[in-house]
Coordinates of C-alpha atoms and ligand atoms in Angstrom, one line a residue:
M354 CA 174.0 172.0 190.3
K355 CA 176.1 174.9 189.0
K356 CA 173.5 175.5 186.4
I357 CA 170.7 175.9 189.0
F358 CA 172.8 178.6 190.8
E359 CA 173.5 180.4 187.6
T360 CA 169.9 180.4 186.4
S361 CA 168.6 181.8 189.7
R362 CA 171.4 184.4 190.0
R363 CA 170.6 185.6 186.4
K364 CA 166.9 185.7 187.2
F365 CA 167.6 187.7 190.3
M366 CA 169.8 190.3 188.6
K367 CA 167.1 190.6 185.9
T368 CA 164.2 191.1 188.3
V369 CA 166.0 193.4 190.7
G370 CA 166.7 195.7 187.8
L371 CA 169.6 198.0 187.5
S372 CA 167.9 200.9 189.4
A373 CA 167.5 198.9 192.6
L374 CA 171.1 197.8 192.5
V375 CA 172.4 201.2 191.7
S376 CA 170.4 202.9 194.4
A377 CA 171.5 200.2 196.9
A378 CA 175.1 200.5 195.8
S379 CA 175.1 204.2 196.0
G380 CA 174.0 204.0 199.6
S381 CA 170.9 206.2 199.1
G382 CA 169.8 205.3 202.6
A383 CA 172.1 205.5 205.6
I384 CA 173.8 202.3 204.8
A385 CA 176.2 201.9 201.9
M386 CA 177.0 198.6 200.3
G387 CA 180.4 196.9 200.3
Q388 CA 180.8 197.2 204.0
S389 CA 179.7 193.7 204.8
S390 CA 183.1 192.2 205.6
G391 CA 182.3 192.9 209.3
P392 CA 184.5 193.9 212.2
S393 CA 186.0 190.4 212.5
G394 CA 187.9 191.1 209.3
K395 CA 187.1 187.6 208.2
G396 CA 185.5 189.0 205.0
Y397 CA 182.1 187.4 205.3
D398 CA 180.1 188.9 202.5
F399 CA 176.5 189.2 203.6
D400 CA 175.8 191.5 200.6
E401 CA 176.3 188.7 198.2
V402 CA 173.0 187.5 196.7
Y403 CA 173.4 183.8 197.2
P404 CA 170.5 182.0 195.4
R405 CA 168.8 179.2 197.3
I406 CA 168.1 175.7 196.0
N407 CA 164.7 174.2 196.9
S408 CA 164.2 176.7 199.6
R409 CA 160.8 176.3 201.3
K410 CA 160.7 180.1 201.7
W411 CA 161.3 180.9 198.0
E412 CA 159.5 177.9 196.5
G413 CA 156.5 178.4 198.7
A414 CA 156.2 182.0 197.4
Y415 CA 156.7 180.9 193.8
N416 CA 154.1 178.2 194.1
T417 CA 151.5 180.6 195.3
Y418 CA 152.2 183.6 193.2
G419 CA 154.2 182.3 190.2
R420 CA 158.0 182.3 189.8
D421 CA 158.0 185.4 187.7
N422 CA 155.9 187.4 190.1
I423 CA 157.9 187.4 193.2
D424 CA 161.2 189.3 193.6
V425 CA 162.0 188.6 197.3
A426 CA 160.7 185.8 199.5
M427 CA 160.6 187.1 203.0
G428 CA 158.5 184.6 204.8
T429 CA 159.8 181.5 206.6
A430 CA 162.4 182.4 209.2
D431 CA 165.7 181.2 207.7
L432 CA 168.8 182.9 206.3
D433 CA 169.9 183.3 202.7
F434 CA 173.6 183.8 203.5
K435 CA 176.5 181.6 202.8
Q436 CA 177.5 179.2 205.5
V437 CA 180.3 179.5 208.1
P438 CA 183.3 178.5 206.0
A439 CA 184.7 176.1 208.7
V440 CA 181.4 174.2 208.6
V441 CA 181.6 173.8 204.8
R442 CA 185.1 172.5 205.2
A443 CA 184.2 170.0 207.9
L444 CA 181.2 168.7 206.0
K445 CA 183.2 168.2 202.8
E446 CA 185.8 166.3 204.7
R447 CA 183.1 164.1 206.4
V448 CA 181.4 163.4 203.0
E449 CA 184.7 162.1 201.7
Y450 CA 184.7 159.5 204.5
E451 CA 182.6 156.9 202.8
N452 CA 180.4 155.4 205.5
Y453 CA 177.2 156.9 206.7
G454 CA 175.9 154.3 209.1
Y455 CA 174.4 154.8 212.5
E456 CA 176.6 157.0 214.7
A457 CA 176.9 157.7 218.3
T458 CA 176.7 161.4 219.1
P459 CA 180.2 162.4 220.3
D460 CA 180.9 164.0 223.7
S461 CA 182.6 166.8 221.8
F462 CA 179.2 167.9 220.4
Y463 CA 177.8 168.2 223.9
Q464 CA 180.9 170.0 225.1
A465 CA 180.6 172.5 222.2
I466 CA 177.0 173.3 223.3
I467 CA 178.2 173.7 226.9
D468 CA 181.1 176.0 225.9
W469 CA 178.9 178.1 223.6
N470 CA 176.4 178.8 226.3
K471 CA 179.0 179.5 228.9
D472 CA 181.0 181.8 226.7
R473 CA 178.1 183.8 225.3
Y474 CA 175.6 183.8 228.2
D475 CA 177.5 182.7 231.2
Q476 CA 175.1 179.9 231.5
T477 CA 176.2 176.6 233.0
I478 CA 174.6 173.5 231.4
K479 CA 175.6 170.0 232.4
K480 CA 176.0 167.3 229.8
E481 CA 173.5 165.0 231.6
W482 CA 170.8 167.7 231.3
I483 CA 170.9 167.8 227.5
K484 CA 168.9 165.7 225.1
T485 CA 168.9 166.0 221.3
S486 CA 166.0 166.1 218.8
S487 CA 165.8 166.4 215.1
A488 CA 164.3 169.9 215.3
L489 CA 163.0 172.1 218.1
K490 CA 159.4 171.3 217.9
P491 CA 159.6 167.5 218.4
G492 CA 161.3 168.1 221.7
M493 CA 158.6 170.5 222.8
V494 CA 155.8 168.1 221.6
S495 CA 157.3 165.4 223.9
S496 CA 157.3 167.7 226.8
M497 CA 153.7 168.7 226.2
R498 CA 152.6 165.1 226.0
G499 CA 154.6 164.0 229.0
L500 CA 153.6 166.9 231.3
N501 CA 150.0 167.5 230.6
P502 CA 146.9 165.4 231.4
V503 CA 145.4 163.8 228.3
K504 CA 143.8 166.6 226.2
G505 CA 145.3 169.2 228.6
K506 CA 145.7 172.8 227.7
V507 CA 148.9 174.6 226.7
I508 CA 149.1 178.4 227.0
L509 CA 150.7 180.6 224.3
L510 CA 151.5 184.3 224.9
T511 CA 150.4 185.8 221.7
P512 CA 151.4 187.1 219.2
T513 CA 153.9 184.3 219.0
Y514 CA 155.4 181.7 216.6
S515 CA 152.7 180.1 214.5
G516 CA 154.3 176.6 214.7
F517 CA 153.5 176.3 218.4
R518 CA 149.9 175.7 217.6
G519 CA 150.7 172.8 215.3
A520 CA 153.0 171.4 218.0
I521 CA 150.2 171.6 220.6
N522 CA 147.8 169.9 218.3
K523 CA 150.3 167.2 217.5
A524 CA 150.7 166.6 221.2
G525 CA 147.0 166.1 221.5
M526 CA 146.5 169.2 223.6
T527 CA 144.3 172.3 223.4
V528 CA 145.7 175.7 222.5
V529 CA 144.8 178.5 224.9
M530 CA 146.0 182.0 223.9
S531 CA 146.8 184.7 226.4
P532 CA 147.2 187.8 224.3
M533 CA 149.9 190.2 225.3
K534 CA 149.4 193.9 225.8
R535 CA 151.0 196.6 223.8
V536 CA 152.9 199.1 226.1
N537 CA 154.9 201.9 224.6
D538 CA 155.6 200.1 221.3
R539 CA 156.6 196.9 223.2
W540 CA 154.6 193.8 223.9
A541 CA 154.2 192.8 227.5
F542 CA 152.7 189.7 229.2
D543 CA 149.2 190.2 230.5
L544 CA 149.8 188.4 233.8
E545 CA 146.2 188.8 235.0
D546 CA 144.9 187.3 231.8
L547 CA 147.5 184.5 232.1
E548 CA 146.6 183.7 235.7
S549 CA 142.9 183.6 234.9
K550 CA 143.6 180.9 232.3
L551 CA 145.7 178.6 234.5
D552 CA 143.4 175.8 235.6
Y553 CA 143.8 172.2 236.6
E554 CA 144.0 171.1 233.0
T555 CA 146.9 173.5 232.2
K556 CA 150.4 172.3 233.0
C557 CA 152.5 174.2 230.4
V558 CA 153.1 177.7 229.3
V559 CA 155.2 178.3 226.2
L560 CA 157.6 181.3 226.5
C561 CA 159.2 182.4 223.3
N562 CA 162.4 184.1 224.5
P563 CA 163.2 186.2 222.5
N564 CA 159.8 186.4 220.9
N565 CA 159.1 185.6 217.3
P566 CA 157.5 187.7 215.7
T567 CA 157.5 190.8 217.9
G568 CA 161.2 190.9 218.7
E569 CA 161.4 191.3 222.4
F570 CA 164.4 190.0 224.3
W571 CA 162.5 189.6 227.6
G572 CA 163.9 191.3 230.7
A573 CA 164.7 189.4 233.9
D574 CA 161.9 191.1 235.9
E575 CA 159.1 190.5 233.4
M576 CA 160.2 186.8 233.0
R577 CA 160.4 186.4 236.8
A578 CA 156.9 187.8 237.2
L579 CA 155.6 185.3 234.7
G580 CA 157.6 182.5 236.2
D581 CA 156.3 183.2 239.7
I582 CA 152.7 182.8 238.5
C583 CA 153.6 179.6 236.8
I584 CA 155.4 178.2 239.8
K585 CA 152.4 179.2 242.1
H586 CA 150.2 177.1 239.8
G587 CA 152.6 174.2 239.3
V588 CA 152.9 175.0 235.6
T589 CA 156.1 174.3 233.7
V590 CA 157.6 177.0 231.4
L591 CA 158.7 175.6 228.1
S592 CA 161.2 178.3 227.0
D593 CA 161.9 178.3 223.3
E594 CA 165.2 180.1 222.9
I595 CA 165.9 179.3 219.2
H596 CA 166.4 183.0 218.3
C597 CA 168.6 183.9 221.2
D598 CA 171.8 184.4 219.2
F599 CA 170.4 187.4 217.3
P600 CA 170.6 190.4 219.6
N601 CA 170.7 193.9 218.1
K602 CA 173.2 196.3 219.5
G603 CA 172.4 197.1 223.1
S604 CA 170.2 194.0 223.7
K605 CA 171.1 191.2 226.0
F606 CA 169.7 187.7 225.9
I607 CA 168.7 186.4 229.3
P608 CA 168.2 182.6 229.4
Y609 CA 165.0 181.8 231.3
A610 CA 166.8 179.1 233.3
S611 CA 169.4 181.6 234.4
L612 CA 166.9 183.6 236.5
G613 CA 167.4 181.5 239.6
E614 CA 167.1 178.1 241.0
K615 CA 163.3 177.9 241.2
Y616 CA 163.0 179.1 237.5
A617 CA 165.6 176.6 236.3
N618 CA 163.9 173.9 238.2
S619 CA 160.4 174.5 236.8
S620 CA 161.4 174.9 233.1
I621 CA 162.7 173.2 230.1
T622 CA 164.8 175.1 227.5
Y623 CA 164.8 174.4 223.8
R624 CA 167.6 175.6 221.5
S625 CA 169.0 174.9 218.1
P626 CA 171.8 175.9 215.8
S627 CA 169.2 175.9 213.0
K628 CA 168.4 179.6 213.2
T629 CA 171.8 180.8 214.4
F630 CA 173.7 179.3 211.6
G631 CA 171.0 178.5 209.1
H632 CA 171.2 174.7 209.7
A633 CA 167.4 173.9 209.5
C634 CA 167.8 171.1 206.9
L635 CA 170.6 169.5 208.9
R636 CA 168.1 168.4 211.6
V637 CA 169.7 169.0 214.9
A638 CA 168.3 170.7 218.0
Y639 CA 168.7 170.2 221.7
F640 CA 166.8 170.8 224.9
F641 CA 167.8 170.7 228.6
T642 CA 166.5 171.0 232.1
Q643 CA 168.2 170.5 235.5
N644 CA 165.0 168.9 236.8
E645 CA 165.2 165.2 236.2
D646 CA 161.4 164.7 236.7
L647 CA 160.7 167.1 233.9
M648 CA 163.2 165.4 231.6
N649 CA 161.8 162.0 232.5
A650 CA 158.3 163.2 231.7
T651 CA 159.5 164.6 228.4
M652 CA 161.2 161.2 227.5
A653 CA 157.9 159.5 228.4
G654 CA 156.2 161.9 225.9
G655 CA 158.3 160.1 223.3
G656 CA 157.9 162.3 220.3
H657 CA 161.2 164.0 220.2
E658 CA 163.0 161.8 217.6
Q659 CA 166.3 161.8 219.5
G660 CA 168.3 160.4 216.6
V661 CA 170.1 163.2 215.0
N662 CA 171.8 163.7 211.6
T663 CA 175.5 163.0 211.5
F664 CA 176.2 166.0 209.2
G665 CA 174.0 168.2 211.4
V666 CA 175.9 167.2 214.6
L667 CA 179.3 167.9 212.9
A668 CA 178.0 171.2 211.4
A669 CA 176.6 172.3 214.8
E670 CA 179.8 171.4 216.7
T671 CA 182.0 173.2 214.1
A672 CA 179.7 176.2 214.1
F673 CA 179.7 176.4 217.9
R674 CA 183.5 176.1 217.9
E675 CA 184.3 178.4 215.0
G676 CA 181.2 180.4 214.1
A677 CA 181.2 183.1 216.8
E678 CA 182.7 185.8 214.6
W679 CA 180.4 184.9 211.7
I680 CA 177.2 185.3 213.8
D681 CA 178.7 188.5 215.5
D682 CA 179.4 190.0 212.1
L683 CA 176.0 188.9 210.8
N684 CA 174.2 190.5 213.8
I685 CA 175.9 193.8 213.0
Y686 CA 174.7 193.5 209.4
L687 CA 171.2 192.7 210.4
D688 CA 171.2 195.5 213.0
E689 CA 172.1 197.9 210.1
S690 CA 169.3 196.5 208.0
F691 CA 166.9 197.2 210.8
D692 CA 168.3 200.7 211.1
Y693 CA 167.8 201.2 207.4
I694 CA 164.1 200.1 207.7
D695 CA 163.5 202.2 210.8
E696 CA 164.9 205.3 209.1
F697 CA 163.0 204.6 205.9
V698 CA 159.6 203.9 207.5
N699 CA 159.9 206.7 209.9
R700 CA 161.0 209.3 207.4
S701 CA 158.2 211.8 207.0
G702 CA 155.8 211.1 204.1
E703 CA 157.2 207.6 203.4
M704 CA 155.4 204.3 203.9
P705 CA 151.9 205.7 204.4
G706 CA 149.8 203.3 206.6
V707 CA 152.7 201.4 207.9
K708 CA 154.5 201.8 211.3
F709 CA 157.7 200.2 212.5
S710 CA 159.7 200.2 215.7
K711 CA 163.1 198.5 215.8
P712 CA 163.0 195.2 217.7
D713 CA 165.6 194.1 220.2
G714 CA 166.9 191.5 217.8
L715 CA 166.1 188.5 215.6
Y716 CA 165.9 189.0 211.8
L717 CA 162.2 189.5 211.6
A718 CA 160.7 193.0 211.0
W719 CA 157.2 193.3 212.5
F720 CA 155.2 196.1 210.8
D721 CA 152.0 197.6 212.2
C722 CA 150.0 197.8 208.9
N723 CA 146.7 198.8 210.4
G724 CA 146.7 201.9 208.2
L725 CA 147.1 199.8 205.1
K726 CA 144.5 197.3 206.3
E727 CA 141.8 200.0 206.1
K728 CA 142.7 200.6 202.4
V729 CA 143.2 197.1 201.1
A730 CA 141.6 194.7 203.6
S731 CA 138.2 196.2 204.4
P732 CA 135.5 193.6 205.3
E733 CA 134.2 193.8 201.6
Q734 CA 137.7 193.2 200.3
V735 CA 138.2 190.3 202.7
R736 CA 134.9 188.8 201.6
A737 CA 135.8 189.2 197.9
L738 CA 139.1 187.4 198.4
H739 CA 137.3 184.7 200.3
D740 CA 134.8 184.2 197.4
K741 CA 137.6 184.2 194.9
W742 CA 139.6 181.5 196.7
R743 CA 136.4 179.5 197.3
D744 CA 135.7 179.6 193.6
E745 CA 139.2 178.4 192.9
G746 CA 138.7 175.5 195.3
N747 CA 140.9 177.0 198.0
H748 CA 139.0 176.7 201.3
R749 CA 141.5 178.4 203.6
P750 CA 139.9 180.9 206.0
V751 CA 140.7 184.4 205.0
T752 CA 141.9 187.1 207.4
P753 CA 142.4 190.8 206.8
E754 CA 146.1 190.2 207.2
M755 CA 146.0 187.5 204.5
C756 CA 144.2 190.0 202.3
M757 CA 147.1 192.4 202.9
Q758 CA 149.6 189.7 202.2
E759 CA 147.9 189.1 198.9
W760 CA 147.9 192.8 198.0
I761 CA 151.6 193.1 198.9
A762 CA 152.6 190.1 196.9
R763 CA 150.6 191.3 193.8
N764 CA 151.7 194.9 194.1
V765 CA 155.1 194.8 195.7
R766 CA 156.3 191.4 194.4
I767 CA 157.5 190.4 197.9
H768 CA 156.2 187.6 200.1
I769 CA 155.7 188.4 203.7
L770 CA 153.6 186.8 206.4
P771 CA 150.3 187.8 207.9
G772 CA 150.1 188.7 211.5
S773 CA 147.0 186.6 212.0
S774 CA 149.3 183.5 211.8
Y775 CA 150.7 184.5 215.2
G776 CA 147.5 184.4 217.2
I777 CA 145.3 186.9 219.0
G778 CA 146.6 190.4 219.3
A779 CA 148.4 190.5 216.0
E780 CA 145.6 192.1 214.0
G781 CA 146.9 194.4 211.3
F782 CA 150.5 193.3 211.7
M783 CA 152.8 191.7 209.0
R784 CA 156.1 190.0 209.4
M785 CA 159.1 190.4 207.1
N786 CA 162.1 188.1 207.2
I787 CA 165.2 190.4 206.6
G788 CA 167.7 187.5 206.6
V789 CA 168.6 188.4 203.0
S790 CA 171.1 190.7 201.4
R791 CA 170.5 194.4 202.0
T792 CA 170.0 195.0 198.3
M793 CA 166.9 192.9 198.6
V794 CA 165.7 194.6 201.8
K795 CA 166.1 198.0 200.1
M796 CA 164.4 196.9 197.0
A797 CA 161.5 195.4 199.0
M798 CA 161.1 198.6 201.0
E799 CA 161.4 201.0 198.1
N800 CA 158.9 199.0 196.0
W801 CA 156.5 198.7 198.9
N802 CA 156.7 202.5 199.5
K803 CA 155.9 203.1 195.8
A804 CA 152.9 200.8 195.9
L805 CA 151.6 202.4 199.1
K806 CA 151.7 205.8 197.5
T807 CA 149.5 204.7 194.6
L808 CA 146.7 204.1 197.1
G809 CA 146.5 207.9 198.0
Ligands
PLP684 C1 160.4 180.5 217.8 C2 160.6 179.3 216.9 N1 160.6 178.1 217.4 C3 160.7 177.0 216.7 C4 160.9 177.1 215.3 C5 161.0 175.9 214.5 O1 162.1 175.2 214.8 P1 162.3 173.7 214.2 O2 162.2 173.8 212.7 O3 163.7 173.4 214.7 O4 161.2 172.9 214.9 C6 160.8 178.3 214.7 C7 160.9 178.5 213.2 O5 160.8 179.5 212.7 C8 160.7 179.5 215.5 O6 160.7 180.7 215.0

């Protein structure tokens, strides 16, 4: 195992090159290195480049472009940082206890969830409202199945998380997109469009709060306006709050169910420690509603795989109990990375063709690349990529954003995701996962800038 770490670390140091490290270390942007032991004083070192083993994010990029051609994998939303130390200690201890048979989920796990949400969001959740699932999507699939008529429609407010479409298909439902509007550099629900799409076959709207990929932490008024329309039409809001623990400075997460009795009563909330603490492979998520009928329907939907992983339960409970300072420090680090990007992109003359405005939170940077699209993803260039892929036996549809992704991977050596994955409204946008050390963020941005400048 040690060998794998060493090889990938050496490879990273080699590909990053001395210049990137020196410029990062000298703090050529607003942010200097070596400041990552955040305010808690606990010394969490988010600057450390911690190589991943079998990471879907990294291996996926390597498989497509070749191991030697990618410097930073910035796709799939997960974190490259080392784990909360208390979680590592708890897992080691548990591994030493040599029995891994079926286990009951302890009350202390539920209590940790309840306390975390009370402490951070002043949200009261009762144990009897909570159910577990192996990941967030299975819970949502169950709700979709249980709440909709056979082959019913589920509404997505796009651009939004690409995995919802797969979940809706898995539930046997039809995806209906209600594109959001862009108002003053923010995305906003188009309530008229939404209402026009709520018919007798539609019983669920998926709200992504906060929204992946656009980064809004939704405000109370806009969510209430959305909720009022849903309530009027007897539609349940499925509120995915998986990214809620990543607010930037000045942002506040408002749980949908905390908006008032009628909103709590007509919604189901889905959460998970998988994003907050980087526990995706530990397979634990949870969902809750105070409305027993909605929960019964979800249980009847039956796809939620309620059995959870022993190590995941322990990791989640420990992180909820002892990980608050870790995530608070990490949020400061990520916020500074966003500031670095904001300053870099918006400096005059840099990053031609790319626009950026700082999101409310998450660790996903959402770039408006419409200017780049004109240069590297014209209809002829999209056609040429389509033909190339077809000749290689790859029959994926090609979008202009995929064409940009390809150009960026080949010319910048980073893997980022095409806006077209997130549904209607995301034309010309690209998503970058900045849950990596700042050295990597800086290298990605500096190299991207250089490549853009070659285009004239
Ligand atoms: C908004 C959102 N919901 C759900 C998921 C997937 O969660 P899980 O793997 O627990 O199903 C993701 C993953 O990126 C996400 O961004």
